[in-house]
XYZ file of C-alpha atoms in Angstrom:
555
model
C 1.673 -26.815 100.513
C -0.066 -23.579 101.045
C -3.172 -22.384 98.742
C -0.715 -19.725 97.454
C 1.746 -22.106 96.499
C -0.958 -24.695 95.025
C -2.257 -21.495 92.785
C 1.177 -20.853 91.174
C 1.955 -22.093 87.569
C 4.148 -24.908 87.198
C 6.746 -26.341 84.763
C 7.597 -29.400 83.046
C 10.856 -29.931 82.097
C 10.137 -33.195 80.038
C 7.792 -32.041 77.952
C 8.583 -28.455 77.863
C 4.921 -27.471 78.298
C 4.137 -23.959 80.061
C 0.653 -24.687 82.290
C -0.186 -20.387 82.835
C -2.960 -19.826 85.499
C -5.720 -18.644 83.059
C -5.064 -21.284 80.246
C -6.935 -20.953 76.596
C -8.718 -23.672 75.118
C -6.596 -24.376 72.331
C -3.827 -24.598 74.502
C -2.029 -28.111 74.328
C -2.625 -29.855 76.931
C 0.111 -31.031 79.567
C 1.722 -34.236 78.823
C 1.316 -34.106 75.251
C 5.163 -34.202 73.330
C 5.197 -31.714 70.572
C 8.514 -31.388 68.337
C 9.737 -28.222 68.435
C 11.145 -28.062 64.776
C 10.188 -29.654 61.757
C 6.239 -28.915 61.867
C 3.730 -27.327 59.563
C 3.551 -23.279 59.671
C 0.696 -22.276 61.279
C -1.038 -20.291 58.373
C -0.787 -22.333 55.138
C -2.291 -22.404 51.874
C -5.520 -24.507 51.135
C -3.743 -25.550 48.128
C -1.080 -26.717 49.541
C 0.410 -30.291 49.451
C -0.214 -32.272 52.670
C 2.675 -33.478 54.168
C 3.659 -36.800 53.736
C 2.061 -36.347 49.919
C 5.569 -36.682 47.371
C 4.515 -36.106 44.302
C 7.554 -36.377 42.500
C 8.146 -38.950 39.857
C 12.274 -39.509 41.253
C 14.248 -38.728 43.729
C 14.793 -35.053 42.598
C 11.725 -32.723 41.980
C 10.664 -31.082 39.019
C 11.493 -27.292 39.385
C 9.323 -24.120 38.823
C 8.815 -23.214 35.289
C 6.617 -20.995 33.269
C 3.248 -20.826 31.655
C 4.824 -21.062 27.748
C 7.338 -23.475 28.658
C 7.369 -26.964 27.337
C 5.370 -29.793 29.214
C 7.275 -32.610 31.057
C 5.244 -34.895 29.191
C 6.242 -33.722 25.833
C 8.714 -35.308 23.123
C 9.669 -34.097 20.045
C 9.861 -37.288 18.097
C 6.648 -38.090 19.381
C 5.200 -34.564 18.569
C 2.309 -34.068 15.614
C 3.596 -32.495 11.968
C 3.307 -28.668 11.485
C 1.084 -27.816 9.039
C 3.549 -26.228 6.507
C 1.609 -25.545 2.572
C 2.847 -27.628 -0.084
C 4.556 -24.689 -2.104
C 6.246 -24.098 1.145
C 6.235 -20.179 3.510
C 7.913 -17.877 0.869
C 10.984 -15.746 2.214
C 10.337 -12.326 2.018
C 12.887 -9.914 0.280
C 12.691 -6.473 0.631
C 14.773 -5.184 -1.816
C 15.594 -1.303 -2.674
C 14.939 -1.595 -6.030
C 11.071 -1.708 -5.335
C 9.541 1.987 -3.842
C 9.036 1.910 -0.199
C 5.559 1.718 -0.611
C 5.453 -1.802 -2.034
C 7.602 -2.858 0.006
C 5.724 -1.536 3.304
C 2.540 -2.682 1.801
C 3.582 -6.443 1.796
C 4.671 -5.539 5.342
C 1.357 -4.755 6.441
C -0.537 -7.352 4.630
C 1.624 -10.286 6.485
C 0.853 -11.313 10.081
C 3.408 -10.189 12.607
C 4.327 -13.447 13.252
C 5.644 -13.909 9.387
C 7.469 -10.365 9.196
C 11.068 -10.654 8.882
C 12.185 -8.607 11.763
C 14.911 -5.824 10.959
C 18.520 -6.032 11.254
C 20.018 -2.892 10.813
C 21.081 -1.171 13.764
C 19.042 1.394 15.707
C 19.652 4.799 14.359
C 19.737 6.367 17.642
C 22.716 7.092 20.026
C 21.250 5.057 22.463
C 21.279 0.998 23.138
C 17.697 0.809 21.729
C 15.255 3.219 20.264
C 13.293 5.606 21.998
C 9.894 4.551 21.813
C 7.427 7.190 22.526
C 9.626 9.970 20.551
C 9.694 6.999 17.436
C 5.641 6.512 17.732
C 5.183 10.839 18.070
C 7.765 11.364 15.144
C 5.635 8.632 13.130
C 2.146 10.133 13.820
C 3.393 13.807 12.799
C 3.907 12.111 9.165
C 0.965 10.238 9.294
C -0.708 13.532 10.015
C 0.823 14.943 7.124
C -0.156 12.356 4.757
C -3.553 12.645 5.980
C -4.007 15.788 6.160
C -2.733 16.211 2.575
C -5.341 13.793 0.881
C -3.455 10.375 0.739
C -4.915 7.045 0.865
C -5.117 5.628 3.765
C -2.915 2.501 3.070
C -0.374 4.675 1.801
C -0.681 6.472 5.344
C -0.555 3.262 6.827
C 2.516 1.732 5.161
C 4.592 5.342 5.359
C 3.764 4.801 9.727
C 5.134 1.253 9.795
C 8.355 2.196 7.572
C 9.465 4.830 9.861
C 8.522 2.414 13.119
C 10.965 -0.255 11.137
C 13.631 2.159 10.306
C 14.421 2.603 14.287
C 13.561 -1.137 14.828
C 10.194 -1.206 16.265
C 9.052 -4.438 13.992
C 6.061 -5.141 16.275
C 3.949 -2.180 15.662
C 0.562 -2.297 14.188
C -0.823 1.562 12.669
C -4.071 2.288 12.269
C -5.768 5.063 10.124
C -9.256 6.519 10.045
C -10.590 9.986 8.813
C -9.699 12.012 11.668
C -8.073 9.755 13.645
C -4.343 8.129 13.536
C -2.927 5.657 16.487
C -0.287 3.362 16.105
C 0.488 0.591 18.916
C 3.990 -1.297 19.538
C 4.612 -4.295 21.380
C 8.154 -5.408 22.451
C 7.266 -9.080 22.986
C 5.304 -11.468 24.429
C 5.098 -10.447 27.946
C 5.965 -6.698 27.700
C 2.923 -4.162 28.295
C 2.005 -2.453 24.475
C 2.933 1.044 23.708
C 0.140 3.173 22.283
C -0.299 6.453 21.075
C -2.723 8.772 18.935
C -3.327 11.697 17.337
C -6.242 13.292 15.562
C -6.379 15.528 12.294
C -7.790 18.833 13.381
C -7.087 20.740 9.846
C -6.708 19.514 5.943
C -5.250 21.600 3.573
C -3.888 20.640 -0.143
C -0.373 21.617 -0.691
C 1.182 18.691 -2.953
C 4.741 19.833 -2.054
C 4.599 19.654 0.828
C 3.726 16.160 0.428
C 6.417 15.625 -2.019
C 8.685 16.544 0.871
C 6.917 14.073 3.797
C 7.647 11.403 0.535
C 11.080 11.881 0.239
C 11.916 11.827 4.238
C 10.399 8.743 4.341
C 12.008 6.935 1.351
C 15.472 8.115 3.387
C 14.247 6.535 6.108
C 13.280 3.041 5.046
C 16.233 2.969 2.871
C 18.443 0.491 4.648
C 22.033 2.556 3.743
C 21.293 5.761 4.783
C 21.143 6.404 8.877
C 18.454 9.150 10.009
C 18.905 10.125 13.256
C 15.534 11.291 15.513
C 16.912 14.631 16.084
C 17.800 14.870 11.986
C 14.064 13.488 11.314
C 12.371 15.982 13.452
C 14.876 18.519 12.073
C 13.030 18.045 8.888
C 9.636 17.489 9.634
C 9.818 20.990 10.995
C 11.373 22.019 7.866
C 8.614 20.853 5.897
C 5.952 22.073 8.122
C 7.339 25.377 8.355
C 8.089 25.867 4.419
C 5.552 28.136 2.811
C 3.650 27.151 -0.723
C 5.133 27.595 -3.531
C 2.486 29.620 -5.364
C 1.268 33.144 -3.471
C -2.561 33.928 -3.123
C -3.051 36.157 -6.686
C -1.303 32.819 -8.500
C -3.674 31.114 -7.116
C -6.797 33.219 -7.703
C -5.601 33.336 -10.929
C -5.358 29.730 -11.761
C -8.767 29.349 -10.697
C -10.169 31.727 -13.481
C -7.859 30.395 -16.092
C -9.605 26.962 -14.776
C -12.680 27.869 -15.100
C -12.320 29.541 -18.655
C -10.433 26.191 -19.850
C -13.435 24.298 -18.365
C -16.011 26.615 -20.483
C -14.029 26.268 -23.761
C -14.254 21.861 -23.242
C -18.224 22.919 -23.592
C -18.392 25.067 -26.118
C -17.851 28.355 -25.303
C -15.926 31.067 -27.234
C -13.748 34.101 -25.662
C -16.362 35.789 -24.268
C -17.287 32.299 -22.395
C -13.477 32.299 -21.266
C -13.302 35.998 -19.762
C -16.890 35.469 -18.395
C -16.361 32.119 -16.657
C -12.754 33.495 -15.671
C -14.097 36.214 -14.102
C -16.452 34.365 -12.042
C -14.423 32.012 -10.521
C -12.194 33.968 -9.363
C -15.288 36.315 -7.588
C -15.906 33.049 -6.274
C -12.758 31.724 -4.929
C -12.351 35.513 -3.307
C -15.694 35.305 -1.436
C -14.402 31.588 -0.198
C -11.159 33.170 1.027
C -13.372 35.638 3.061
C -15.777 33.286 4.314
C -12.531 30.910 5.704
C -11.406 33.674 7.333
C -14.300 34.504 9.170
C -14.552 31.086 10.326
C -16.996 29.646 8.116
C -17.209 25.767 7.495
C -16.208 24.930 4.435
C -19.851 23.893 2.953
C -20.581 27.503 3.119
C -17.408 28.148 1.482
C -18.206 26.089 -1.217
C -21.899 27.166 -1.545
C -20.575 30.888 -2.083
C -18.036 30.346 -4.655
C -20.374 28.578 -6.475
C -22.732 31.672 -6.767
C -20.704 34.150 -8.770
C -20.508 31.804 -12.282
C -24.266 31.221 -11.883
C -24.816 34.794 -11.284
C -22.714 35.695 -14.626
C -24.295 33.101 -16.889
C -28.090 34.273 -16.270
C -26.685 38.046 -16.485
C -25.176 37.532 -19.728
C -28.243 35.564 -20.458
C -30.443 38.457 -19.297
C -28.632 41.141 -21.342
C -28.970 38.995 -24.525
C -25.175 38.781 -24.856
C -23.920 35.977 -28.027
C -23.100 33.669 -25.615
C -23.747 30.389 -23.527
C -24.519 30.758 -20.541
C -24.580 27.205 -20.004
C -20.806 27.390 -20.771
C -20.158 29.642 -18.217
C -21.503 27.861 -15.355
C -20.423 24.713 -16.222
C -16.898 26.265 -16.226
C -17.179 27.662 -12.554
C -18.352 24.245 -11.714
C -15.104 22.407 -12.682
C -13.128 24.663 -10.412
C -15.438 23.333 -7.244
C -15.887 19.939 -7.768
C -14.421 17.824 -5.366
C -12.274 15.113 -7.596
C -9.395 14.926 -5.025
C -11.744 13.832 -1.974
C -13.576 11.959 -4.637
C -10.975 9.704 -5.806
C -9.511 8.775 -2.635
C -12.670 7.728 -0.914
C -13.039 5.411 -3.705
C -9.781 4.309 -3.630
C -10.217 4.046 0.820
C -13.077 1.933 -0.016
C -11.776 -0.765 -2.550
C -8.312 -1.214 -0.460
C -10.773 -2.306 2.684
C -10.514 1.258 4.521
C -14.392 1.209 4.818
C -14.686 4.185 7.417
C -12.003 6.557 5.932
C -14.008 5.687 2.812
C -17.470 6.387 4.344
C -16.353 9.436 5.755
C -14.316 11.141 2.672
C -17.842 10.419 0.338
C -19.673 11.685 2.996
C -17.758 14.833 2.583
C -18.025 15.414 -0.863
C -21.459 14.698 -0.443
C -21.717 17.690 1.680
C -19.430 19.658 -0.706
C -21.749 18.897 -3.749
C -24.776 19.753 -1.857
C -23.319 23.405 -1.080
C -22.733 23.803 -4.314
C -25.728 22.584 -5.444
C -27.582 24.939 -3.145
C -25.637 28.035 -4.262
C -26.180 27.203 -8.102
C -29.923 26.215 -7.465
C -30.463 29.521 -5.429
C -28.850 31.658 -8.283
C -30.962 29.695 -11.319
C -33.993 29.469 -9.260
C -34.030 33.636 -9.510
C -32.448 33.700 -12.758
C -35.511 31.369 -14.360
C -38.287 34.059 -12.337
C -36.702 36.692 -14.066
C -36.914 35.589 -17.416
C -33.621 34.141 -18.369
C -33.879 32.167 -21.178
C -31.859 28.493 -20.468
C -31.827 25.172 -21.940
C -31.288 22.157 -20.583
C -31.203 20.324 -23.917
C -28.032 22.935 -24.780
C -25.788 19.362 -23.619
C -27.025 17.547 -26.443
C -25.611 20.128 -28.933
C -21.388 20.306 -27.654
C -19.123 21.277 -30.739
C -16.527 19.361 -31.459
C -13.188 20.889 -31.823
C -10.473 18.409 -30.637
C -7.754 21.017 -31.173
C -9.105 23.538 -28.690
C -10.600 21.285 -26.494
C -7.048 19.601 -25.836
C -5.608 22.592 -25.375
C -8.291 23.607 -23.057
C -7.848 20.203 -21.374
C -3.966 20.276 -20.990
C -4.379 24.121 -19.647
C -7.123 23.040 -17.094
C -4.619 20.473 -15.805
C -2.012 23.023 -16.041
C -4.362 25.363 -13.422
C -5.494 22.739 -11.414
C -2.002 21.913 -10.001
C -0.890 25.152 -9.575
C -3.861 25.070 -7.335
C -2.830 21.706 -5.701
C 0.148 23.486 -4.824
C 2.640 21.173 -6.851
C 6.010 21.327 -7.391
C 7.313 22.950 -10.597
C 8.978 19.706 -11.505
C 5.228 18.004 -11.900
C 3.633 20.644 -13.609
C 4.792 19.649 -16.993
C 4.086 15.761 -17.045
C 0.566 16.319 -15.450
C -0.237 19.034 -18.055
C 0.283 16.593 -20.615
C -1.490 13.475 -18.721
C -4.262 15.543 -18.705
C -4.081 16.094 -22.341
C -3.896 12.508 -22.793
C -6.619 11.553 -20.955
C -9.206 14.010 -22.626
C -7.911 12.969 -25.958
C -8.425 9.642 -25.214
C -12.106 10.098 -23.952
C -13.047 12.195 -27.201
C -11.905 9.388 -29.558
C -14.228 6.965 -27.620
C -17.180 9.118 -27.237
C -17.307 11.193 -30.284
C -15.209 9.319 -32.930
C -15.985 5.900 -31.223
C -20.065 6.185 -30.431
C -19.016 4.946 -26.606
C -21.075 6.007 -23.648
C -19.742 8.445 -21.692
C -19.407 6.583 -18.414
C -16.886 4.063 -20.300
C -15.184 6.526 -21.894
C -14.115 8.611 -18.825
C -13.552 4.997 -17.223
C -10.753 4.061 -19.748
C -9.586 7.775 -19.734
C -9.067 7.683 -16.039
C -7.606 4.381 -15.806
C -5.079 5.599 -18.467
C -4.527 8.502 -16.202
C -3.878 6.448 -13.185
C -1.637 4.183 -15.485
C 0.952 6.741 -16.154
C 0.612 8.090 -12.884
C 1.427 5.335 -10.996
C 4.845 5.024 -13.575
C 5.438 8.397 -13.345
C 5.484 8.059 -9.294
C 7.257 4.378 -9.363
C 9.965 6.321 -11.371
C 10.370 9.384 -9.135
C 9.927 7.531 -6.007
C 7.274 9.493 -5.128
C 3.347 9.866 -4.107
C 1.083 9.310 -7.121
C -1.249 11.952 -6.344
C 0.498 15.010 -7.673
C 0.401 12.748 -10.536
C -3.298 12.175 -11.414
C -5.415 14.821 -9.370
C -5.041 17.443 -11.558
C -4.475 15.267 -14.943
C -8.654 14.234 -14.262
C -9.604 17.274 -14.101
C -10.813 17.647 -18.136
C -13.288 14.659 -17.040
C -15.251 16.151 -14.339
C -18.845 15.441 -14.724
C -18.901 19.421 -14.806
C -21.857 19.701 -17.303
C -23.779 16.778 -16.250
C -24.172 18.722 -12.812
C -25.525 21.870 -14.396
C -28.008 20.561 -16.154
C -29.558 18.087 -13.889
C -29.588 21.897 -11.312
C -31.133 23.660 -14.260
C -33.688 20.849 -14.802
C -34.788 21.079 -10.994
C -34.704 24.381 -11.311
C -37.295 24.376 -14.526
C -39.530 22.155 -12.521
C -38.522 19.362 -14.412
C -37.550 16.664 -11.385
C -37.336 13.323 -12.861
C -34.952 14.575 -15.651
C -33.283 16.520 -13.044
C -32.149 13.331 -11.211
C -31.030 11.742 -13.601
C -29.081 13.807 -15.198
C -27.540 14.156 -11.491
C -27.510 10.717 -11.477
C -25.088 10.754 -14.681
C -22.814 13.012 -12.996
C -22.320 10.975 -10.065
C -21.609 7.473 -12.468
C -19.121 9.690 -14.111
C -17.585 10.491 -10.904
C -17.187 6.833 -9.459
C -16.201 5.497 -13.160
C -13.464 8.599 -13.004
C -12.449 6.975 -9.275
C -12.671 3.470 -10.303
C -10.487 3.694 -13.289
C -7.755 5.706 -11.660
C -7.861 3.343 -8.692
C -8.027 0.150 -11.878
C -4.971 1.902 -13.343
C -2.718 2.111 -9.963
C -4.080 -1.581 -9.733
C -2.845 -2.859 -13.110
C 0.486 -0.907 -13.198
C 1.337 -3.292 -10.340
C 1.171 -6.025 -12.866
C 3.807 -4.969 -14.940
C 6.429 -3.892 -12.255
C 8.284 -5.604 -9.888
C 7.224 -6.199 -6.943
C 9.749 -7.754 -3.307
C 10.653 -11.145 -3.647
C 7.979 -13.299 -2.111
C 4.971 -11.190 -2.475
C 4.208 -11.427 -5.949
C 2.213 -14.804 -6.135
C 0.312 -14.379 -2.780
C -0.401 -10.415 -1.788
C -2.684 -10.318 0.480
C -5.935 -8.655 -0.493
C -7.326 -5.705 1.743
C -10.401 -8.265 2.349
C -9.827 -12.093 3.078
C -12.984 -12.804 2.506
C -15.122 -14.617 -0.270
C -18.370 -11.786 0.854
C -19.548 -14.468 3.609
């Protein structure tokens, strides 16, 4: 054999090796049997089984199953006891003979696990609802609420009955001051849906709110079938209706306000056309300073000058008349009692940051008009006007006038709320109520003033809370303008004219008086909604266990 020969490659048909001429070293050597089926891949897992290793327990093995499902192991004779409570898990029953907002507030207070899911049938043409359109369609009436001064649970529970109405069960809102997301979940193993939206404007139009009310009640009722389209058919509706009261109505029900206010304190006609006159100079120079863009602190710290400004002139000119009266009457047309109330009410239902944030704007609200009425007196006192702060000792008493005044400042005050005709009259006459209530406990009776305007405004959210239960509707329109009479109106003057006069320390706490009479008026509305629940009837189930905003015991 030549050299040629002897250099090329050679085959072996029994083994059915391959010898090339330039061989690696991982090559298998020649002579060594291989199988040429049946082997191990050549890239495998490190956790892999070995072969040879059987680790199944028969002759068949145990297939692939998932994470949640139950172990091989496992037998349900052999399997502990659930914990179940001795009275047993009451059935929920959510009945339409109950307003939709108990019945979404024992919703909300359940875990999701415990909610009865809906059985109704989707109100949309398609197989299933359409998710992001349900969660935009229920932020734009969360905004609404919002923006219109309801509570935040209420917000809460009016979000999670439309979600329910279209059969998203699984959804969890969320409210804040400015803020409003609400997140859905289809199941288990299905990515969560969220969405958001923030509150850019507030305005006060009761009506409107009214409205947002009643398109919700037609949604969570389970006979009546609200399409999408025919839901954001009216939302626009709503959005797009203008108030019911024009601009001069309005200016006008804040003089007739203010002159009802003056008369509570003792002042005569002159007080009334004097205190008229100046709120309305007021709420005119707040209309102007809006429209230029001004924030509303400023807005509130101008309409606050023009009563001040009238008192010390009358005051100044020696006119027969109280200029204390006056002032305190332009007061009552700025104080904040709608923001007022439902931080209070935010903070004892467990919203603690919608609560934090609405005080901490009527904090900013009292101190503009604090500054414009200290600015005013501060000049008025340098120029000789002649005030005193121990005038609030000396209040006439003449309950027939001062319940008319009381029922007409309620009147005013939701005409400026922007209520619906249909309100006007029951308010007018809760807020008569209410102030004739306080004067028998505080004049007749000897009480303090704090209790009495407690008792008054829990009387006042009493019979708002029926009024609302009966109309199926929000209990604002209700209440806001009946507790206007017990605005801590005078208390706020004089602690201003006090610190004005130099005098601090009996400045404060007169101030400090005005701001117990303003969480007693919150408290006791919020006590009355509270106890009215007591008497009615509440869904099936919920009665002997509602869960409280806080689970707590305060450790």
């Amino acid at each position: 054999m030549t050299d040629a020969e002897d250099r090329k490659p050679q085959s072996d048909e029994a083994t059915g090796t391959f010898d090339p001429e330039i061989t690696s070293e991982f090559a298998i050597p020649q002579g060594l049997a291989v199988p040429k089926a049946g082997g191990e891949p050549e890239t495998t897992s490190e956790f892999a089984l070995p072969r040879g290793l059987d680790t199944r327990p028969g002759p068949v093995a145990e297939p692939e199953k998932s994470a949640f499902s139950t172990p091989r192991t496992y037998h349900a004779k052999d399997a502990p006891s659930v914990f179940t409570p001795a009275s047993g898990v009451p059935a929920v029953s959510l009945t339409k003979d109950v307003p939709w907002q108990d019945r979404m507030r024992t919703m909300l207070r359940m875990p999701v696990t415990e909610r009865p899911a809906p059985e109704r049938i989707p109100k949309t043409e398609d197989e299933g609802p359409a998710v992001p359109r349900v969660l935009d369609l229920t932020l734009r009436i969360g905004e609404l609420l919002l923006a219109g001064g309801e509570g935040a649970e209420d917000v809460e529970a009016a979000m999670f009955a439309v979600c329910r109405s279209y059969g998203l069960d699984r959804c969890e809102p969320n409210v804040t001051f400015t803020l409003l997301s609400i997140s859905y979940q289809p199941s288990l193993v299905d990515d969560p849906v969220t969405a958001s939206r923030t509150v850019r404007r507030r305005g006060t139009d009761y009506t409107r709110l009214a409205a947002v009310f009643r398109l919700v009640d037609d949604l969570s009722d389970p006979e009546s079938h609200v399409s999408l389209e025919e839901s954001y058919r009216r939302l626009a509706e709503i959005r797009r209706n203008r108030h019911p009261y024009p601009t001069w109505v309005l200016t006008s029900a804040s003089g007739l306000l203010a002159g009802a206010a003056s008369v509570l304190v003792g002042g005569d006609l002159i007080v009334f056309v004097a205190a008229a006159v100046g709120a309305m100079l007021g709420d005119r120079l707040a209309w102007l300073c809006a429209g230029r863009g001004l924030p509303e602190f400023y807005q509130f710290m101008v309409a606050a000058m023009p009563p001040a400004a009238i008192g010390i002139a009358l005051n100044l000119a020696h006119v027969d008349a109280k200029a204390s009266a006056v002032i305190t009457g332009g007061l009552f047309a700025l104080l904040p009692g709608r923001a007022l109330v439902a931080g209070v009410q935010d903070g004892l239902t467990g919203f603690y940051i919608t609560a934090a944030a609405r005080l901490l704007e009527v904090m900013y609200f009292f101190v503009g008009i604090v500054a414009g009425v200290l600015v005013i007196l501060y000049f008025g006192v340098n120029l000789g006007a002649k005030l005193n702060p121990d005038a609030a000792l000396n209040i006439s008493e003449r309950p027939l006038w001062q319940i008319g005044a009381s029922m007409l400042l309620s009147l005013t005050f939701a005409v400026l709320l922007q209520q619906e005709r249909s309100t006007v009259l029951a308010v007018t006459l809760n807020g008569g109520v209410a102030w004739s209530v306080y004067g028998a406990l505080h004049y007749t009776g000897g009480l303090s003033p704090v209790a009495s305007t407690a008792v008054a405004a829990g009387l006042v959210g009493l019979f708002g809370q029926l009024l609302s239960r009966f109309r199926f509707a929000s209990a604002l329109p209700y209440t806001t303008a009946a507790i206007g009479p017990l605005l801590p109106g005078s208390s706020t003057y004089f602690g201003l004219l006090s610190i004005a006069q130099n005098e601090v320390d009996k400045g404060l706490v007169s101030l400090a008086t005005a701001a117990s009479l303003a969480m007693a008026i919150a408290i006791g509305v919020n006590l009355g909604s509270e106890i009215s629940r007591l008497f009615l009837r509440l869904p099936a189930g919920a009665g002997e266990g509602r869960k409280a905003a806080k689970r707590t015991r305060g450790f």
